[in-house]
Amino acid sequence: MQRNQWAIARRYFPFVRPHLPLTAAIVGIGILQLGASLVTPWMTKIIIDHILVRRDGTWTLGQAMALLGGSFALGIVLQFVRGLFTASLWVRTVRDLRSRLYRHLQTLSPGYYDSRQAGAVASRITSDVEGAQRLISGGALQLVVDALIVVFAGIMVLYLHWKLALLCLAILPLYYLTFRKFNGRIRGAWREVHARMEKLSGDAVERLSGVRIVQAFGREQAERQRFEAQSGEHTEEARKAFFLSNVFGRMNQAYSEAGKWLIWFAGALFVLQGELTIGGLVAFQAYLGQLYGPIYRFSELNVTIQTALAHIERIFEVLDTEPEIRSKPDALQVGSCQGDIRFENVAFGYRSGEEDELHEVLHDITFHARPGQVVALVGPSGAGKSTLVQLLPRFYDPLRGRILIDGTDLRDYRLDEIRGQMAVVLQDNTLFSGTVYENIAYGRPEASMEEIRAAAAAANAHGFISEWEAGYDTLVGERGLRLSGGQKQRIAIARALLKDPRILILDEATSALDAESEALVTGALEELMRGRTTIIIAHRLATVVRADQILVMDRGGIVDRGTHQELLQRSGLYRELYEKQLQAMKAEAFSGLPEASPA
């Protein structure tokens, strides 16, 4: 392997180090197999020369066949045991590497996922991990054994006839030149294949998760065409990679067959001249097969190794990605959190585009939420409300300014502890596949059943959960698709209640609900907000009229602030938004009246 390939392989070695005893056992069994395989050609020579031709009595046929049969049986047993050990090494290393990669993915900030498809990320911990393990189980270990075979088979051919041995070495430079020409190209080709597959699987997961939208808009045919186009691109790249691999393999096969032909021809001449016995020529050809076998097999192993290295490179692309948000080495513990929140001249922006330009979406955000207060954020779409609340759990860090919790900079706290003091309820909350019980207990897995029921009751969820046959053991389906919007929201509120946070973030928690569901969820939210510092984003201004402080946002900044009555008395954006909603509510109420009967 070339220098950069060795560097990649060395980085992978720590994942194998815990399993070195098992790895050594596999290599040891391979050496025993080598010993058994070396017996067969030599016994063939003995049978031909001493038993069939000379009949000199030094060996009986029974002795020779017993030894030959024993070597066959030993080889089969060793291959079976080696197969078991190799499978064990494969599953253990895959488990360890996949766990390490998943743990690292859990530490990466939301910004990492903002620019990547979920399916593409998932492919790193599925197909890439399994592909990477072939470096050891299907490549490197076999390479070690094959190297030993070449050494010992080379010794045997030199012992049998050194002139023929030198002749068979003449084609080895051809193997080396072919390897140098194709090695990098094969790895690059397979890397492109994996990249295309990542894109294909990422798009497929995204489209299938939104299948209702696809069907509602009648876009099935367009999505099929899109998938087939991407599949075609992947197929074309795979065809190129297989073609290169096949050419490499067949060229090496041609060298091997040419070498065998040359040895048969030259060997026959040596037999006719009396320099070599018939048994010696047959044994020489057998050992030559063992010598050329690993060299020829190296073309196949090289494809496996190059493919595995391409997978490993993709894995280390993830492992080398540093979390944008992390705790300081000397980070503080939160202790008893009061929930005092202060934003001081906070600015934030996203980087986007090929030139990685910074687009500032929040600027000069300053406000103070005292413990237990409710602060509402209102404003038109795109004003920066949701971006602002994502700074509180440190999903992102501000570009300028600072955020204080109980008088201490948010960045000075341990990340896990400060997030442990917060709970988030969104417009579209994520419920995971599993039971209602598991979803409510997600933030506190150790909670008792009584605590789960109490949280559900406070969230107005216990009633409908109890009506289900399986109760709290009811499966919610992927992302909670078996539940209505109101049911999902109340389960999400129960999850937040059970966590008992000091700081609560509500982002459009009722905007997508019908009137009946909204009334039930609003009651649950009022219970949830009691005694907690709450930052609430509401599309419907009626939700925030009782807030202690309302911040009016527009174009990334706070343009006004005050209570509901104070803001209504001033002309401005808040009153404009409020009046528009009143008109919309009146129009909605009017449209619901029955039509007047004609006189």
Coordinates of C-alpha atoms in Angstrom, one line a residue:
M1 CA 0.0 0.0 0.0
Q2 CA 1.1 3.6 -0.6
R3 CA 1.9 6.0 2.2
N4 CA -1.5 7.6 2.5
Q5 CA -3.1 4.2 2.5
W6 CA -0.9 3.0 5.3
A7 CA -1.9 6.2 7.2
I8 CA -5.5 5.3 6.8
A9 CA -4.9 1.7 7.8
R10 CA -2.9 2.8 10.9
R11 CA -5.8 5.0 12.0
Y12 CA -8.1 2.0 11.8
F13 CA -5.8 -0.3 13.8
P14 CA -7.0 1.0 17.3
F15 CA -10.4 -0.5 16.6
V16 CA -8.7 -3.9 16.1
R17 CA -6.3 -3.7 19.0
P18 CA -8.8 -4.8 21.7
H19 CA -9.3 -8.0 19.6
L20 CA -5.6 -8.8 19.0
P21 CA -5.7 -12.3 20.7
L22 CA -8.5 -13.3 18.4
T23 CA -6.7 -11.8 15.4
A24 CA -3.5 -13.6 16.4
A25 CA -5.5 -16.9 16.6
I26 CA -6.8 -16.4 13.1
V27 CA -3.3 -15.8 11.8
G28 CA -2.0 -18.8 13.7
I29 CA -4.7 -21.1 12.3
G30 CA -3.7 -19.8 8.8
I31 CA -0.1 -20.8 9.4
L32 CA -1.3 -24.3 10.4
Q33 CA -3.3 -24.4 7.3
L34 CA -0.2 -23.5 5.3
G35 CA 1.7 -26.3 6.9
A36 CA -1.1 -28.8 5.9
S37 CA -1.2 -27.4 2.4
L38 CA 2.6 -27.9 1.9
V39 CA 2.3 -31.6 2.7
T40 CA 0.0 -32.3 -0.3
P41 CA 2.4 -31.5 -3.2
W42 CA 5.3 -33.3 -1.5
M43 CA 3.2 -36.5 -0.9
T44 CA 2.2 -36.3 -4.6
K45 CA 5.9 -36.4 -5.5
I46 CA 6.5 -39.4 -3.2
I47 CA 3.5 -41.3 -4.7
I48 CA 4.6 -40.7 -8.3
D49 CA 8.4 -41.1 -7.9
H50 CA 8.7 -43.7 -5.1
I51 CA 5.5 -45.8 -5.4
L52 CA 4.3 -45.6 -9.0
V53 CA 7.6 -45.2 -10.9
R54 CA 10.6 -46.6 -8.9
R55 CA 8.6 -48.8 -6.5
D56 CA 11.7 -48.7 -4.2
G57 CA 9.7 -49.6 -1.1
T58 CA 10.7 -46.5 0.9
W59 CA 6.9 -45.7 1.1
T60 CA 3.9 -47.9 1.0
L61 CA 0.7 -46.6 -0.7
G62 CA -1.2 -46.9 2.6
Q63 CA 1.3 -44.7 4.4
A64 CA 1.3 -42.1 1.7
M65 CA -2.5 -42.0 1.4
A66 CA -3.0 -41.9 5.2
L67 CA -0.7 -38.9 5.5
L68 CA -2.3 -37.2 2.5
G69 CA -5.8 -37.8 3.8
G70 CA -4.8 -36.5 7.3
S71 CA -3.5 -33.3 5.7
F72 CA -6.9 -32.9 3.9
A73 CA -8.9 -33.5 7.0
L74 CA -6.8 -31.2 9.1
G75 CA -7.1 -28.4 6.5
I76 CA -10.9 -28.7 6.5
V77 CA -11.1 -28.6 10.4
L78 CA -8.7 -25.6 10.5
Q79 CA -10.7 -23.8 7.8
F80 CA -13.9 -24.3 9.8
V81 CA -12.4 -23.0 13.0
R82 CA -10.8 -20.1 11.2
G83 CA -14.1 -19.2 9.6
L84 CA -15.8 -19.0 13.1
F85 CA -13.0 -16.9 14.5
T86 CA -13.1 -14.5 11.5
A87 CA -16.9 -14.1 11.8
S88 CA -16.5 -13.3 15.5
L89 CA -13.8 -10.7 14.8
W90 CA -16.0 -9.2 12.1
V91 CA -19.1 -8.7 14.3
R92 CA -17.1 -7.5 17.3
T93 CA -15.2 -4.9 15.3
V94 CA -18.3 -3.7 13.5
R95 CA -20.0 -3.3 16.9
D96 CA -17.2 -1.3 18.3
L97 CA -16.7 0.9 15.3
R98 CA -20.4 1.5 14.9
S99 CA -20.8 2.4 18.6
R100 CA -17.8 4.8 18.4
L101 CA -19.2 6.5 15.3
Y102 CA -22.7 6.8 16.7
R103 CA -21.4 8.3 20.0
H104 CA -19.5 10.8 18.0
L105 CA -22.5 11.7 15.8
Q106 CA -24.4 12.3 19.0
T107 CA -21.9 15.0 20.0
L108 CA -22.1 16.9 16.7
S109 CA -24.0 20.1 16.7
P110 CA -27.3 20.6 14.8
G111 CA -25.4 22.7 12.3
Y112 CA -23.7 19.5 11.1
Y113 CA -27.1 18.0 10.3
D114 CA -28.5 21.1 8.8
S115 CA -26.5 20.6 5.7
R116 CA -26.8 16.8 5.4
Q117 CA -29.5 14.3 4.7
A118 CA -30.5 11.9 7.4
G119 CA -30.1 8.9 5.1
A120 CA -26.6 10.0 4.1
V121 CA -25.5 10.3 7.7
A122 CA -27.1 6.9 8.5
S123 CA -25.2 5.2 5.7
R124 CA -21.9 6.1 7.5
I125 CA -23.0 3.9 10.5
T126 CA -24.4 1.1 8.3
S127 CA -22.8 0.3 5.0
D128 CA -19.6 2.2 5.6
V129 CA -18.9 0.5 8.9
E130 CA -19.5 -3.0 7.4
G131 CA -17.5 -2.1 4.4
A132 CA -14.6 -0.9 6.5
Q133 CA -14.3 -4.1 8.4
R134 CA -13.4 -6.0 5.3
L135 CA -10.0 -4.4 5.6
I136 CA -9.3 -6.9 8.4
S137 CA -11.6 -9.8 8.0
G138 CA -11.4 -10.0 4.2
G139 CA -8.2 -8.3 3.4
A140 CA -5.3 -7.8 5.8
L141 CA -5.5 -11.1 7.6
Q142 CA -5.6 -13.0 4.4
L143 CA -2.7 -10.9 3.1
V144 CA -0.6 -11.9 6.1
V145 CA -1.3 -15.6 5.5
D146 CA -0.7 -15.2 1.8
A147 CA 2.6 -13.6 2.4
L148 CA 3.7 -16.6 4.4
I149 CA 2.5 -18.9 1.7
V150 CA 4.6 -17.1 -0.9
V151 CA 7.7 -17.4 1.4
F152 CA 7.3 -21.1 2.1
A153 CA 6.1 -22.1 -1.4
G154 CA 9.1 -20.1 -2.7
I155 CA 11.5 -22.1 -0.5
M156 CA 9.9 -25.4 -1.8
V157 CA 10.3 -24.5 -5.5
L158 CA 13.9 -23.4 -4.9
Y159 CA 14.5 -26.7 -3.2
L160 CA 13.0 -28.7 -6.0
H161 CA 14.7 -27.0 -8.9
W162 CA 16.4 -23.6 -8.5
K163 CA 16.6 -22.9 -12.3
L164 CA 12.8 -23.3 -12.7
A165 CA 12.3 -21.2 -9.6
L166 CA 14.3 -18.3 -11.0
L167 CA 12.3 -18.6 -14.3
C168 CA 9.0 -18.3 -12.5
L169 CA 10.2 -15.2 -10.7
A170 CA 10.7 -13.4 -14.0
I171 CA 7.0 -12.4 -14.3
L172 CA 6.8 -10.9 -10.8
P173 CA 7.7 -7.3 -12.1
L174 CA 4.6 -7.4 -14.3
Y175 CA 2.4 -7.9 -11.1
Y176 CA 4.1 -4.9 -9.5
L177 CA 3.7 -2.6 -12.5
T178 CA 0.0 -3.5 -12.9
F179 CA -0.6 -2.9 -9.2
R180 CA 1.0 0.6 -9.3
K181 CA -1.1 1.5 -12.3
F182 CA -4.5 0.4 -11.0
N183 CA -4.3 0.7 -7.2
G184 CA -5.2 4.4 -6.8
R185 CA -7.7 4.4 -9.6
I186 CA -9.6 1.4 -8.1
R187 CA -9.9 3.1 -4.7
G188 CA -11.0 6.4 -6.3
A189 CA -13.6 4.6 -8.4
W190 CA -15.1 2.8 -5.4
R191 CA -15.1 6.0 -3.3
E192 CA -17.2 7.6 -6.0
V193 CA -19.6 4.6 -6.0
H194 CA -20.1 5.0 -2.2
A195 CA -20.7 8.8 -2.5
R196 CA -23.4 8.1 -5.2
M197 CA -25.0 5.5 -3.0
E198 CA -25.0 7.9 0.0
K199 CA -26.8 10.5 -2.1
L200 CA -29.2 7.9 -3.4
S201 CA -30.1 6.5 0.0
G202 CA -30.4 10.0 1.5
D203 CA -32.8 11.1 -1.1
A204 CA -34.8 7.9 -0.8
V205 CA -35.2 8.2 2.9
E206 CA -36.2 11.8 2.6
R207 CA -38.8 11.2 -0.1
L208 CA -40.2 8.1 1.6
S209 CA -40.6 9.9 4.9
G210 CA -42.7 12.5 3.0
V211 CA -44.7 10.0 1.0
R212 CA -48.0 11.6 1.9
I213 CA -46.9 14.9 0.3
V214 CA -45.7 13.0 -2.7
Q215 CA -49.0 11.3 -3.2
A216 CA -51.1 14.3 -2.3
F217 CA -49.4 16.3 -5.1
G218 CA -49.5 13.4 -7.5
R219 CA -45.7 13.4 -7.9
E220 CA -45.1 9.6 -7.8
Q221 CA -44.0 9.5 -11.5
A222 CA -41.6 12.5 -11.0
E223 CA -40.1 10.9 -7.9
R224 CA -39.7 7.5 -9.7
Q225 CA -37.9 9.3 -12.5
R226 CA -35.7 11.2 -10.0
F227 CA -34.8 7.9 -8.2
E228 CA -34.1 6.1 -11.5
A229 CA -31.8 8.9 -12.6
Q230 CA -29.8 8.8 -9.4
S231 CA -29.8 5.0 -9.5
G232 CA -28.5 5.2 -13.1
E233 CA -25.7 7.5 -12.0
H234 CA -24.7 5.1 -9.2
T235 CA -24.9 2.2 -11.7
E236 CA -22.6 3.9 -14.1
E237 CA -20.0 4.6 -11.4
A238 CA -20.3 1.0 -10.2
R239 CA -19.8 -0.2 -13.7
K240 CA -16.6 1.8 -14.1
A241 CA -15.3 0.5 -10.7
F242 CA -16.1 -3.1 -11.5
F243 CA -14.5 -2.7 -15.0
L244 CA -11.3 -1.4 -13.4
S245 CA -11.3 -4.2 -10.8
N246 CA -12.0 -6.8 -13.5
V247 CA -9.2 -5.6 -15.8
F248 CA -6.8 -5.6 -12.9
G249 CA -7.8 -9.2 -11.9
R250 CA -7.7 -10.6 -15.4
M251 CA -4.3 -9.1 -16.2
N252 CA -2.9 -10.8 -13.1
Q253 CA -4.6 -14.0 -14.1
A254 CA -3.0 -13.8 -17.5
Y255 CA 0.5 -13.4 -15.9
S256 CA -0.2 -16.4 -13.7
E257 CA -1.4 -18.7 -16.5
A258 CA 1.6 -17.6 -18.7
G259 CA 3.9 -18.5 -15.8
K260 CA 2.4 -21.9 -15.5
W261 CA 2.7 -22.5 -19.2
L262 CA 6.3 -21.5 -19.2
I263 CA 7.1 -23.8 -16.2
W264 CA 5.3 -26.8 -17.9
F265 CA 7.4 -26.2 -21.0
A266 CA 10.7 -25.7 -19.3
G267 CA 10.0 -28.4 -16.7
A268 CA 9.2 -31.0 -19.4
L269 CA 12.6 -30.2 -21.0
F270 CA 14.4 -30.7 -17.6
V271 CA 12.6 -34.0 -17.2
L272 CA 13.7 -35.2 -20.6
Q273 CA 17.2 -34.1 -19.8
G274 CA 17.1 -36.1 -16.5
E275 CA 17.4 -33.0 -14.2
L276 CA 14.0 -33.4 -12.7
T277 CA 11.7 -36.3 -12.0
I278 CA 8.1 -36.5 -13.1
G279 CA 6.9 -36.4 -9.5
G280 CA 9.2 -33.4 -8.9
L281 CA 7.6 -31.5 -11.9
V282 CA 4.1 -32.2 -10.7
A283 CA 5.0 -31.1 -7.1
F284 CA 6.8 -28.1 -8.5
Q285 CA 3.6 -27.1 -10.4
A286 CA 1.6 -27.6 -7.3
Y287 CA 3.9 -25.4 -5.2
L288 CA 4.0 -22.9 -8.1
G289 CA 0.2 -22.8 -7.9
Q290 CA 0.5 -22.0 -4.2
L291 CA 3.2 -19.3 -5.0
Y292 CA 1.1 -17.7 -7.8
G293 CA -2.2 -18.2 -6.0
P294 CA -1.6 -15.4 -3.4
I295 CA -0.1 -13.2 -6.0
Y296 CA -3.1 -13.6 -8.3
R297 CA -5.5 -13.5 -5.3
F298 CA -3.9 -10.2 -4.3
S299 CA -5.7 -8.6 -7.3
E300 CA -9.0 -9.6 -5.6
L301 CA -7.7 -8.8 -2.2
N302 CA -6.6 -5.4 -3.4
V303 CA -10.0 -4.6 -4.7
T304 CA -11.4 -5.5 -1.2
I305 CA -8.7 -3.5 0.5
Q306 CA -9.2 -0.4 -1.7
T307 CA -13.0 -0.6 -1.2
A308 CA -12.5 -0.9 2.6
L309 CA -10.1 2.0 2.6
A310 CA -12.7 4.1 0.8
H311 CA -15.3 3.2 3.5
I312 CA -12.7 4.0 6.2
E313 CA -11.9 7.4 4.7
R314 CA -15.6 8.3 4.8
I315 CA -15.9 7.1 8.4
F316 CA -12.9 9.3 9.5
E317 CA -14.4 12.3 7.7
V318 CA -17.1 12.1 10.4
L319 CA -14.8 11.2 13.3
D320 CA -12.5 14.1 12.3
T321 CA -15.4 16.5 12.4
E322 CA -15.1 18.5 15.7
P323 CA -18.3 19.5 17.5
E324 CA -19.0 23.2 17.0
I325 CA -20.6 23.3 20.5
R326 CA -18.8 21.6 23.4
S327 CA -18.2 22.1 27.1
K328 CA -15.0 23.8 28.3
P329 CA -12.5 21.6 30.2
D330 CA -13.2 23.7 33.3
A331 CA -17.0 24.0 32.7
L332 CA -19.2 24.7 35.7
Q333 CA -21.9 22.6 37.2
V334 CA -25.3 24.2 37.1
G335 CA -26.3 23.4 40.7
S336 CA -29.6 24.9 41.7
C337 CA -30.9 26.7 38.6
Q338 CA -33.2 29.6 39.2
G339 CA -34.1 30.2 35.6
D340 CA -32.9 33.8 35.3
I341 CA -32.2 34.5 31.6
R342 CA -30.4 37.5 30.1
F343 CA -29.4 38.2 26.5
E344 CA -26.8 40.9 26.1
N345 CA -26.3 42.3 22.6
V346 CA -26.5 38.9 21.0
A347 CA -25.9 38.4 17.3
F348 CA -26.0 35.2 15.2
G349 CA -25.6 34.2 11.6
Y350 CA -25.4 31.1 9.4
R351 CA -22.7 30.3 6.8
S352 CA -23.9 29.2 3.4
G353 CA -23.0 29.0 -0.2
E354 CA -19.8 27.8 -1.9
E355 CA -17.8 30.8 -0.5
D356 CA -19.1 30.1 3.0
E357 CA -20.4 33.6 3.4
L358 CA -21.8 34.6 6.7
H359 CA -25.4 35.8 6.7
E360 CA -26.4 37.5 10.0
V361 CA -30.0 36.7 11.0
L362 CA -30.0 38.1 14.6
H363 CA -28.5 41.3 15.7
D364 CA -28.3 43.3 19.0
I365 CA -30.7 41.0 20.9
T366 CA -31.0 42.2 24.5
F367 CA -33.7 41.3 27.1
H368 CA -34.1 39.9 30.6
A369 CA -36.4 37.2 31.7
R370 CA -36.6 36.9 35.5
P371 CA -37.2 33.5 37.2
G372 CA -40.8 32.3 36.6
Q373 CA -41.6 34.9 34.0
V374 CA -43.2 34.2 30.6
V375 CA -41.5 36.0 27.7
A376 CA -43.3 35.8 24.4
L377 CA -41.6 36.3 21.0
V378 CA -43.9 37.6 18.2
G379 CA -43.3 38.9 14.7
P380 CA -43.7 38.0 11.1
S381 CA -42.3 34.8 9.5
G382 CA -38.5 35.0 9.1
A383 CA -38.1 37.5 11.9
G384 CA -35.6 35.2 13.8
K385 CA -37.8 34.0 16.6
S386 CA -37.0 30.2 16.2
T387 CA -33.4 31.0 15.7
L388 CA -33.2 33.0 18.9
V389 CA -34.6 30.2 21.1
Q390 CA -32.2 27.7 19.6
L391 CA -29.4 29.6 21.2
L392 CA -30.7 28.9 24.7
P393 CA -30.0 25.1 24.7
R394 CA -26.7 25.9 22.9
F395 CA -27.6 24.3 19.6
Y396 CA -25.6 27.2 18.3
D397 CA -23.4 29.8 19.9
P398 CA -23.8 33.6 19.2
L399 CA -21.3 35.4 17.0
R400 CA -21.3 38.3 19.4
G401 CA -22.7 39.1 22.8
R402 CA -23.5 36.6 25.5
I403 CA -26.4 34.7 27.1
L404 CA -26.4 34.5 30.9
I405 CA -28.2 31.9 33.0
D406 CA -28.4 32.9 36.6
G407 CA -25.7 35.5 35.9
T408 CA -23.2 33.1 34.4
D409 CA -22.3 32.9 30.7
L410 CA -24.1 30.0 29.1
R411 CA -20.8 28.8 27.6
D412 CA -19.2 28.5 31.0
Y413 CA -21.7 25.7 32.1
R414 CA -21.4 22.0 31.3
L415 CA -23.4 21.4 28.2
D416 CA -25.2 18.3 29.4
E417 CA -26.2 20.0 32.7
I418 CA -27.5 23.3 31.2
R419 CA -29.6 21.3 28.7
G420 CA -30.8 19.2 31.6
Q421 CA -32.5 22.3 33.0
M422 CA -34.5 22.9 29.8
A423 CA -37.3 21.4 28.0
V424 CA -38.6 22.1 24.5
V425 CA -42.1 21.7 23.0
L426 CA -42.3 22.4 19.3
Q427 CA -45.0 22.8 16.7
D428 CA -44.1 19.4 15.3
N429 CA -42.6 17.4 18.1
T430 CA -40.6 14.2 17.4
L431 CA -42.0 11.1 18.9
F432 CA -39.8 8.0 18.5
S433 CA -40.9 4.5 17.4
G434 CA -41.9 2.7 20.6
T435 CA -44.6 2.9 23.3
V436 CA -46.3 5.9 24.8
Y437 CA -44.6 5.1 28.1
E438 CA -41.1 5.2 26.5
N439 CA -41.8 8.5 24.8
I440 CA -43.1 10.2 27.9
A441 CA -40.2 8.8 30.0
Y442 CA -37.6 9.8 27.3
G443 CA -36.0 12.6 29.4
R444 CA -36.3 10.6 32.7
P445 CA -36.0 6.8 31.9
E446 CA -35.9 6.0 35.6
A447 CA -39.3 7.6 36.3
S448 CA -41.9 5.4 38.0
M449 CA -45.3 4.5 36.4
E450 CA -47.0 6.7 38.9
E451 CA -44.9 9.7 37.8
I452 CA -45.6 8.9 34.1
R453 CA -49.4 8.8 34.8
A454 CA -49.2 12.1 36.8
A455 CA -47.4 13.9 34.0
A456 CA -49.8 12.5 31.4
A457 CA -52.8 13.6 33.6
A458 CA -51.3 17.1 34.0
A459 CA -50.9 17.3 30.2
N460 CA -54.6 16.2 29.5
A461 CA -53.3 13.0 28.0
H462 CA -54.1 10.3 30.5
G463 CA -57.8 10.2 29.4
F464 CA -57.2 9.2 25.7
I465 CA -54.2 7.0 26.6
S466 CA -56.4 5.0 29.0
E467 CA -59.0 4.5 26.3
W468 CA -56.5 2.5 24.2
E469 CA -56.5 -1.2 24.7
A470 CA -52.7 -1.3 25.3
G471 CA -52.8 1.9 27.3
Y472 CA -49.3 3.3 28.0
D473 CA -47.8 0.3 26.0
T474 CA -49.5 1.5 22.8
L475 CA -47.0 1.8 19.9
V476 CA -47.0 5.3 18.5
G477 CA -45.4 4.5 15.1
E478 CA -42.5 6.2 13.4
R479 CA -42.5 9.9 14.4
G480 CA -45.9 9.3 16.1
L481 CA -47.8 8.9 12.9
R482 CA -50.5 6.8 14.6
L483 CA -51.5 9.7 16.7
S484 CA -53.4 12.9 16.0
G485 CA -51.7 16.3 16.2
G486 CA -53.3 17.1 19.5
Q487 CA -52.4 13.7 21.0
K488 CA -48.8 14.1 19.9
Q489 CA -48.6 17.6 21.4
R490 CA -50.0 16.5 24.8
I491 CA -47.6 13.5 25.0
A492 CA -44.8 15.9 24.2
I493 CA -46.0 18.2 27.0
A494 CA -46.2 15.2 29.4
R495 CA -42.6 14.4 28.4
A496 CA -41.5 18.0 29.3
L497 CA -43.5 17.9 32.5
L498 CA -41.9 14.7 33.7
K499 CA -38.5 16.3 33.1
D500 CA -39.5 19.1 35.5
P501 CA -37.3 21.8 33.8
R502 CA -36.5 25.2 35.2
I503 CA -36.6 26.8 31.7
L504 CA -39.2 26.0 29.1
I505 CA -39.1 26.8 25.4
L506 CA -42.4 26.7 23.5
D507 CA -42.0 27.1 19.7
E508 CA -45.4 27.4 18.0
A509 CA -46.7 24.6 20.2
T510 CA -50.4 25.1 19.3
S511 CA -50.4 26.8 15.8
A512 CA -51.1 23.6 13.9
L513 CA -54.0 22.4 16.0
D514 CA -57.8 22.6 15.6
A515 CA -59.8 24.6 18.1
E516 CA -60.8 21.6 20.3
S517 CA -57.2 20.3 20.4
E518 CA -55.8 23.7 21.0
A519 CA -58.0 24.2 24.0
L520 CA -56.8 21.0 25.6
V521 CA -53.2 21.6 24.7
T522 CA -53.4 25.2 26.0
G523 CA -54.6 24.0 29.3
A524 CA -51.8 21.5 29.5
L525 CA -49.3 24.3 28.6
E526 CA -50.6 26.5 31.4
E527 CA -49.9 23.7 33.8
L528 CA -46.4 23.2 32.3
M529 CA -45.5 26.9 32.5
R530 CA -46.5 27.4 36.1
G531 CA -43.4 28.4 38.1
R532 CA -41.0 28.0 35.2
T533 CA -39.2 30.6 33.2
T534 CA -40.8 30.3 29.8
I535 CA -39.8 31.6 26.3
I536 CA -42.8 31.2 24.1
I537 CA -43.2 31.7 20.3
A538 CA -46.8 32.0 19.2
H539 CA -48.3 32.5 15.8
R540 CA -51.7 33.2 17.4
L541 CA -51.3 36.4 19.5
A542 CA -54.2 35.4 21.8
T543 CA -51.8 32.8 23.3
V544 CA -49.4 35.4 24.6
V545 CA -51.7 38.1 26.0
R546 CA -50.9 37.1 29.6
A547 CA -47.2 37.0 29.0
D548 CA -45.1 39.1 31.5
Q549 CA -43.1 40.6 28.6
I550 CA -43.7 40.5 24.8
L551 CA -40.8 41.0 22.4
V552 CA -41.8 42.1 18.9
M553 CA -39.2 40.9 16.4
D554 CA -38.7 41.9 12.8
R555 CA -35.7 41.3 10.4
G556 CA -33.6 39.7 13.1
G557 CA -34.0 42.4 15.8
I558 CA -36.3 43.4 18.6
V559 CA -38.3 46.4 17.4
D560 CA -40.6 46.8 20.4
R561 CA -41.3 45.3 23.8
G562 CA -43.9 45.5 26.6
T563 CA -47.1 43.9 27.9
H564 CA -50.0 43.2 25.6
Q565 CA -51.9 46.4 26.7
E566 CA -48.7 48.5 26.4
L567 CA -48.0 47.4 22.9
L568 CA -51.6 47.8 21.8
Q569 CA -51.6 51.4 22.9
R570 CA -48.6 52.2 20.8
S571 CA -48.9 52.2 17.0
G572 CA -46.5 49.7 15.6
L573 CA -46.0 46.2 14.2
Y574 CA -47.6 44.4 17.2
R575 CA -50.9 46.2 16.9
E576 CA -50.9 45.6 13.1
L577 CA -50.3 41.9 13.6
Y578 CA -53.0 41.8 16.3
E579 CA -55.6 43.6 14.2
K580 CA -55.0 41.3 11.3
Q581 CA -55.5 38.3 13.4
L582 CA -58.7 39.7 14.8
Q583 CA -60.0 40.3 11.3
A584 CA -59.1 36.8 10.3
M585 CA -60.8 35.3 13.4
K586 CA -64.0 37.4 12.6
A587 CA -63.9 36.2 9.0
E588 CA -63.5 32.6 10.1
A589 CA -66.4 32.9 12.6
F590 CA -68.6 34.6 10.0
S591 CA -67.9 31.9 7.4
G592 CA -69.0 29.3 9.9
L593 CA -72.5 30.8 10.2
P594 CA -75.4 29.1 8.4
E595 CA -76.6 30.7 5.3
A596 CA -79.8 32.8 5.6
S597 CA -82.9 31.1 4.1
P598 CA -84.6 33.0 1.3
A599 CA -87.8 34.9 2.2

